[in-house]
């Protein structure tokens, strides 16, 4: 409907009106209702207001400051991802904002990138989930989401000029993935980046804007430049950009008018640009929206637009806090009969809060990074205030000036039962350096970060944090470290025996202190998980920010030579041991994983881009064997066939669930075609390849206790074994009747199946091939002659259990060759009518346990309550 109304509206516009529509007007970043506005010049309509902000409405003084993108990602909670975006969108709408210049889909290519706190972490699949839910949450309020920066704007140094160089596979599988998921969710706008892509500016790059974004992704909205990024002028319009951020000097009304009048930009293209701009405008109902309040800020709001969002902010920040260390269960702390030293400037009030809407100072507790992703705080609960609320002011010994006053910090630590040290690292956007509004031309560096760079110059804690921790730990054996971080940090003190607990509190927003005490005192069981790797040394990372280029000529060249191996993928590919791996996080309880199962079937296809149909489902059981209820984040990683050149493992699913003490939850992961496809440069398509894949499940990228294999396409003939009429191969045991331990059982089996039984009751012909498909993947026989094992065979019963095969039969497309690869949760009975039409004899082995022999020693457990389907067919050689 939006496109049709846009076409009708544009058809009635004069050329002059069209030209004004694609240029708009600038109204002042962070100082009025909009950062900029696109004037529609249509009867009965209003202009479309654009505004910055990823944690709040930039410039508004009566809106919330939400936890940052990296914090919501660390919750690994789909529901909270949507709720955060929806609440933010509600406040945007309440302030009269029609389009937000965000979210930011920056990944974590380098450990010191200035704006990574705005994004959703280092993994493209996880970022894609957050991108989709954030887009939906914002736009469900009638506000257009404008994801940025398309594409590979991964550093602030040279952001206006550098070229991000990578091949099409890396673009599609890594940096483009979150944008693709956002477009699939209906994003109304995309902001193109300052930087170049493979030598051509992103906002004038036909391949990026037309071939990929509009062609492959199916994008229907408008492409907007970052401020001043429309610097190729006619090429911008001709190659797919629809509007420069209003007010940009490189794209003004006189210039565009001249291009059109001289034929450098066609009239047809101008019409198309206008239609692209107005399509989401009408799709969101902005022409008839009766609820728009016409609010003007930065003055106080005349309506309540924050509602009860403070509670959501507190919940997100608590559940986004990652417990990295907890020796001897020091946490949670008791709330009485305890004396706590609170040490470090990051624990206390922010002395320069709201000096600037860009929040560019690091004086006091750090609850947000700096730049256009910032916002004015309505209030900020600092950790010291919140801790005093819990245990009483008389039980807290604060030393807020202890960053450099180490003797005072040591004295306070020695006097307390527990010492909590607060440290931080801050970074942000190049344009919006740390500066107070009342200090013209200030330079205000943070620990050596000069004002013109948003990237950090190193990975050390700021404000003398490392020395502060060591000093405090030398005097108190119960030292706790709390870190507020815009990105990764080096932690040379992490193995100090006196540092008993470490909390990664990320970027928490306005409820910072309250969310922290929820974790410290056990009101909330920590469930946050890292969304990037924390390395032992900076050189372990695959890439660093390019900070020097001169005297070399031309634009700085940033080569993405690590390819697909971003973050944990690099560490896995190169066998580098991290300090804390991607996905890691502790809880106040413990969990045990078991019973991995795979169901589904797919044929290979040269066009595997479909993300709407589930082709495989993988499940695993998770037992909370502790004494507290807690949320666990089960993570699914997939290992592709080695010949495809993928990293060793890539994230392809997560399932977060509250599990009661002593209770078990079955985590479920659904895989679509594109999840298992790779991008083929030669054909420019996602290809679902045949072969053997590995599914890994566990609580982090390096702790994966469960694994199993499955196939796309039929198992190749070379991996099956032909048997005579007197033998058959089964990959099954009856664990319920088996007294042997796993190690004893290993004496009977090899790394694949070697449980054999005579098949006289099964055989219908002397030339047969038997295929076995079980949960946890396809298990085939060892090569060579069958070796019957009477001892184990005696424990296997052949039965015709009750059940119905009709659904399985339909799912398999009336093809028993496919039925053989499908898993069923309960046995079934093959109807006589079906048997009469078959040349094969399908049989069932009812087993109480199927073992993934290849991984039994790692898993250390059986898969219970399943069935194995075995069938005969004419020998295929």
mmCIF file of N, CA and C in Angstrom, residues 391-453:
data_model
loop_
_atom_site.group_PDB
_atom_site.id
_atom_site.type_symbol
_atom_site.label_atom_id
_atom_site.label_comp_id
_atom_site.label_asym_id
_atom_site.label_seq_id
_atom_site.Cartn_x
_atom_site.Cartn_y
_atom_site.Cartn_z
ATOM 1 N N UNK A 391 22.721 -1.848 51.560
ATOM 2 C CA UNK A 391 23.382 -2.228 52.816
ATOM 3 C C UNK A 391 23.465 -1.088 53.822
ATOM 4 N N UNK A 392 23.070 0.116 53.430
ATOM 5 C CA UNK A 392 23.140 1.248 54.337
ATOM 6 C C UNK A 392 24.426 2.046 54.163
ATOM 7 N N UNK A 393 24.323 3.341 54.260
ATOM 8 C CA UNK A 393 25.471 4.223 54.058
ATOM 9 C C UNK A 393 26.591 3.920 55.042
ATOM 10 N N UNK A 394 26.227 3.551 56.261
ATOM 11 C CA UNK A 394 27.236 3.312 57.310
ATOM 12 C C UNK A 394 28.091 2.076 57.021
ATOM 13 N N UNK A 395 27.654 1.236 56.133
ATOM 14 C CA UNK A 395 28.396 0.006 55.825
ATOM 15 C C UNK A 395 29.191 0.091 54.531
ATOM 16 N N UNK A 396 29.312 1.291 53.995
ATOM 17 C CA UNK A 396 30.032 1.504 52.748
ATOM 18 C C UNK A 396 31.183 2.476 52.970
ATOM 19 N N UNK A 397 32.361 2.092 52.495
ATOM 20 C CA UNK A 397 33.542 2.944 52.572
ATOM 21 C C UNK A 397 33.894 3.376 51.153
ATOM 22 N N UNK A 398 33.511 4.587 50.731
ATOM 23 C CA UNK A 398 33.759 5.013 49.354
ATOM 24 C C UNK A 398 35.100 5.727 49.202
ATOM 25 N N UNK A 399 35.780 5.457 48.114
ATOM 26 C CA UNK A 399 36.974 6.204 47.717
ATOM 27 C C UNK A 399 36.845 6.463 46.218
ATOM 28 N N UNK A 400 36.175 7.548 45.882
ATOM 29 C CA UNK A 400 35.893 7.834 44.480
ATOM 30 C C UNK A 400 37.074 8.479 43.771
ATOM 31 N N UNK A 401 38.008 9.034 44.530
ATOM 32 C CA UNK A 401 39.192 9.634 43.909
ATOM 33 C C UNK A 401 40.381 8.674 43.952
ATOM 34 N N UNK A 402 40.066 7.389 44.087
ATOM 35 C CA UNK A 402 41.128 6.411 44.270
ATOM 36 C C UNK A 402 41.837 5.990 43.008
ATOM 37 N N UNK A 403 41.397 6.469 41.826
ATOM 38 C CA UNK A 403 42.041 6.053 40.584
ATOM 39 C C UNK A 403 43.542 6.281 40.647
ATOM 40 N N UNK A 404 43.914 7.431 41.138
ATOM 41 C CA UNK A 404 45.330 7.790 41.209
ATOM 42 C C UNK A 404 45.813 7.896 42.656
ATOM 43 N N UNK A 405 44.881 7.874 43.597
ATOM 44 C CA UNK A 405 45.228 7.934 45.012
ATOM 45 C C UNK A 405 45.255 6.506 45.563
ATOM 46 N N UNK A 406 46.295 5.766 45.192
ATOM 47 C CA UNK A 406 46.356 4.348 45.544
ATOM 48 C C UNK A 406 46.463 4.101 47.045
ATOM 49 N N UNK A 407 47.192 4.923 47.810
ATOM 50 C CA UNK A 407 47.213 4.691 49.265
ATOM 51 C C UNK A 407 45.827 4.755 49.888
ATOM 52 N N UNK A 408 44.997 5.719 49.443
ATOM 53 C CA UNK A 408 43.639 5.812 49.991
ATOM 54 C C UNK A 408 42.813 4.593 49.598
ATOM 55 N N UNK A 409 43.004 4.135 48.380
ATOM 56 C CA UNK A 409 42.279 2.954 47.928
ATOM 57 C C UNK A 409 42.684 1.723 48.733
ATOM 58 N N UNK A 410 43.968 1.584 48.978
ATOM 59 C CA UNK A 410 44.450 0.434 49.753
ATOM 60 C C UNK A 410 43.933 0.467 51.177
ATOM 61 N N UNK A 411 43.903 1.639 51.779
ATOM 62 C CA UNK A 411 43.427 1.761 53.157
ATOM 63 C C UNK A 411 41.954 1.373 53.263
ATOM 64 N N UNK A 412 41.156 1.821 52.299
ATOM 65 C CA UNK A 412 39.734 1.475 52.318
ATOM 66 C C UNK A 412 39.551 -0.024 52.121
ATOM 67 N N UNK A 413 40.313 -0.606 51.228
ATOM 68 C CA UNK A 413 40.213 -2.041 50.969
ATOM 69 C C UNK A 413 40.546 -2.854 52.210
ATOM 70 N N UNK A 414 41.563 -2.431 52.924
ATOM 71 C CA UNK A 414 41.996 -3.168 54.109
ATOM 72 C C UNK A 414 40.977 -3.109 55.236
ATOM 73 N N UNK A 415 40.120 -2.104 55.201
ATOM 74 C CA UNK A 415 39.162 -1.926 56.296
ATOM 75 C C UNK A 415 37.833 -2.630 56.067
ATOM 76 N N UNK A 416 37.665 -3.272 54.905
ATOM 77 C CA UNK A 416 36.352 -3.805 54.530
ATOM 78 C C UNK A 416 36.375 -5.320 54.401
ATOM 79 N N UNK A 417 35.186 -5.915 54.499
ATOM 80 C CA UNK A 417 35.048 -7.350 54.246
ATOM 81 C C UNK A 417 35.221 -7.658 52.763
ATOM 82 N N UNK A 418 34.684 -6.780 51.948
ATOM 83 C CA UNK A 418 34.719 -6.931 50.497
ATOM 84 C C UNK A 418 35.091 -5.591 49.887
ATOM 85 N N UNK A 419 35.931 -5.622 48.858
ATOM 86 C CA UNK A 419 36.291 -4.400 48.142
ATOM 87 C C UNK A 419 35.833 -4.522 46.699
ATOM 88 N N UNK A 420 35.037 -3.552 46.255
ATOM 89 C CA UNK A 420 34.561 -3.541 44.872
ATOM 90 C C UNK A 420 35.271 -2.411 44.134
ATOM 91 N N UNK A 421 36.031 -2.772 43.100
ATOM 92 C CA UNK A 421 36.769 -1.800 42.302
ATOM 93 C C UNK A 421 36.023 -1.583 40.995
ATOM 94 N N UNK A 422 35.835 -0.316 40.641
ATOM 95 C CA UNK A 422 35.127 0.038 39.420
ATOM 96 C C UNK A 422 36.102 0.640 38.413
ATOM 97 N N UNK A 423 36.095 0.067 37.205
ATOM 98 C CA UNK A 423 36.931 0.591 36.132
ATOM 99 C C UNK A 423 36.082 0.731 34.878
ATOM 100 N N UNK A 424 36.608 1.457 33.883
ATOM 101 C CA UNK A 424 35.878 1.559 32.627
ATOM 102 C C UNK A 424 36.810 1.839 31.469
ATOM 103 N N UNK A 425 36.277 1.675 30.266
ATOM 104 C CA UNK A 425 36.886 2.207 29.047
ATOM 105 C C UNK A 425 35.770 2.855 28.249
ATOM 106 N N UNK A 426 36.071 4.024 27.678
ATOM 107 C CA UNK A 426 35.071 4.795 26.941
ATOM 108 C C UNK A 426 35.587 5.102 25.552
ATOM 109 N N UNK A 427 34.682 5.115 24.603
ATOM 110 C CA UNK A 427 35.021 5.481 23.235
ATOM 111 C C UNK A 427 33.749 5.964 22.563
ATOM 112 N N UNK A 428 33.864 6.338 21.289
ATOM 113 C CA UNK A 428 32.676 6.836 20.616
ATOM 114 C C UNK A 428 32.921 7.200 19.175
ATOM 115 N N UNK A 429 32.204 8.216 18.742
ATOM 116 C CA UNK A 429 32.194 8.607 17.341
ATOM 117 C C UNK A 429 33.227 9.685 17.076
ATOM 118 N N UNK A 430 33.844 9.622 15.906
ATOM 119 C CA UNK A 430 34.891 10.579 15.555
ATOM 120 C C UNK A 430 34.394 12.011 15.611
ATOM 121 N N UNK A 431 33.200 12.250 15.094
ATOM 122 C CA UNK A 431 32.731 13.624 14.968
ATOM 123 C C UNK A 431 32.457 14.261 16.311
ATOM 124 N N UNK A 432 32.088 13.425 17.294
ATOM 125 C CA UNK A 432 31.493 13.921 18.538
ATOM 126 C C UNK A 432 32.452 13.659 19.696
ATOM 127 N N UNK A 433 33.582 14.319 19.633
ATOM 128 C CA UNK A 433 34.644 14.058 20.595
ATOM 129 C C UNK A 433 34.229 14.465 22.003
ATOM 130 N N UNK A 434 34.913 13.958 23.022
ATOM 131 C CA UNK A 434 34.564 14.284 24.406
ATOM 132 C C UNK A 434 34.809 15.754 24.695
ATOM 133 N N UNK A 435 33.747 16.507 24.824
ATOM 134 C CA UNK A 435 33.924 17.947 25.008
ATOM 135 C C UNK A 435 32.712 18.525 25.718
ATOM 136 N N UNK A 436 32.952 19.426 26.630
ATOM 137 C CA UNK A 436 31.874 20.132 27.304
ATOM 138 C C UNK A 436 31.374 21.268 26.434
ATOM 139 N N UNK A 437 30.074 21.515 26.481
ATOM 140 C CA UNK A 437 29.495 22.574 25.663
ATOM 141 C C UNK A 437 30.011 23.948 26.062
ATOM 142 N N UNK A 438 30.433 24.120 27.322
ATOM 143 C CA UNK A 438 30.849 25.443 27.778
ATOM 144 C C UNK A 438 32.352 25.680 27.623
ATOM 145 N N UNK A 439 33.034 24.791 26.909
ATOM 146 C CA UNK A 439 34.472 24.951 26.702
ATOM 147 C C UNK A 439 34.739 24.993 25.198
ATOM 148 N N UNK A 440 34.673 26.168 24.577
ATOM 149 C CA UNK A 440 34.869 26.261 23.124
ATOM 150 C C UNK A 440 36.239 25.728 22.710
ATOM 151 N N UNK A 441 36.227 24.897 21.687
ATOM 152 C CA UNK A 441 37.491 24.408 21.153
ATOM 153 C C UNK A 441 38.258 23.494 22.089
ATOM 154 N N UNK A 442 37.574 22.877 23.034
ATOM 155 C CA UNK A 442 38.285 22.052 24.005
ATOM 156 C C UNK A 442 38.928 20.837 23.347
ATOM 157 N N UNK A 443 39.941 20.333 23.959
ATOM 158 C CA UNK A 443 40.617 19.134 23.449
ATOM 159 C C UNK A 443 40.335 17.912 24.303
ATOM 160 N N UNK A 444 40.164 18.047 25.563
ATOM 161 C CA UNK A 444 39.649 17.061 26.506
ATOM 162 C C UNK A 444 39.919 15.603 26.126
ATOM 163 N N UNK A 445 41.170 15.163 26.044
ATOM 164 C CA UNK A 445 41.412 13.757 25.720
ATOM 165 C C UNK A 445 41.105 12.843 26.911
ATOM 166 N N UNK A 446 40.767 11.600 26.602
ATOM 167 C CA UNK A 446 40.562 10.588 27.636
ATOM 168 C C UNK A 446 41.718 9.606 27.563
ATOM 169 N N UNK A 447 42.562 9.623 28.571
ATOM 170 C CA UNK A 447 43.691 8.695 28.635
ATOM 171 C C UNK A 447 44.435 8.592 27.302
ATOM 172 N N UNK A 448 44.728 9.746 26.714
ATOM 173 C CA UNK A 448 45.514 9.752 25.492
ATOM 174 C C UNK A 448 44.711 9.665 24.217
ATOM 175 N N UNK A 449 43.378 9.458 24.306
ATOM 176 C CA UNK A 449 42.559 9.463 23.095
ATOM 177 C C UNK A 449 42.351 10.898 22.641
ATOM 178 N N UNK A 450 42.987 11.333 21.546
ATOM 179 C CA UNK A 450 42.796 12.705 21.085
ATOM 180 C C UNK A 450 41.382 12.922 20.591
ATOM 181 N N UNK A 451 40.954 14.158 20.588
ATOM 182 C CA UNK A 451 39.550 14.469 20.332
ATOM 183 C C UNK A 451 39.078 14.046 18.946
ATOM 184 N N UNK A 452 39.994 14.014 17.963
ATOM 185 C CA UNK A 452 39.539 13.750 16.603
ATOM 186 C C UNK A 452 39.307 12.280 16.320
ATOM 187 N N UNK A 453 39.588 11.404 17.271
ATOM 188 C CA UNK A 453 39.400 9.975 17.035
ATOM 189 C C UNK A 453 38.403 9.404 18.043
#
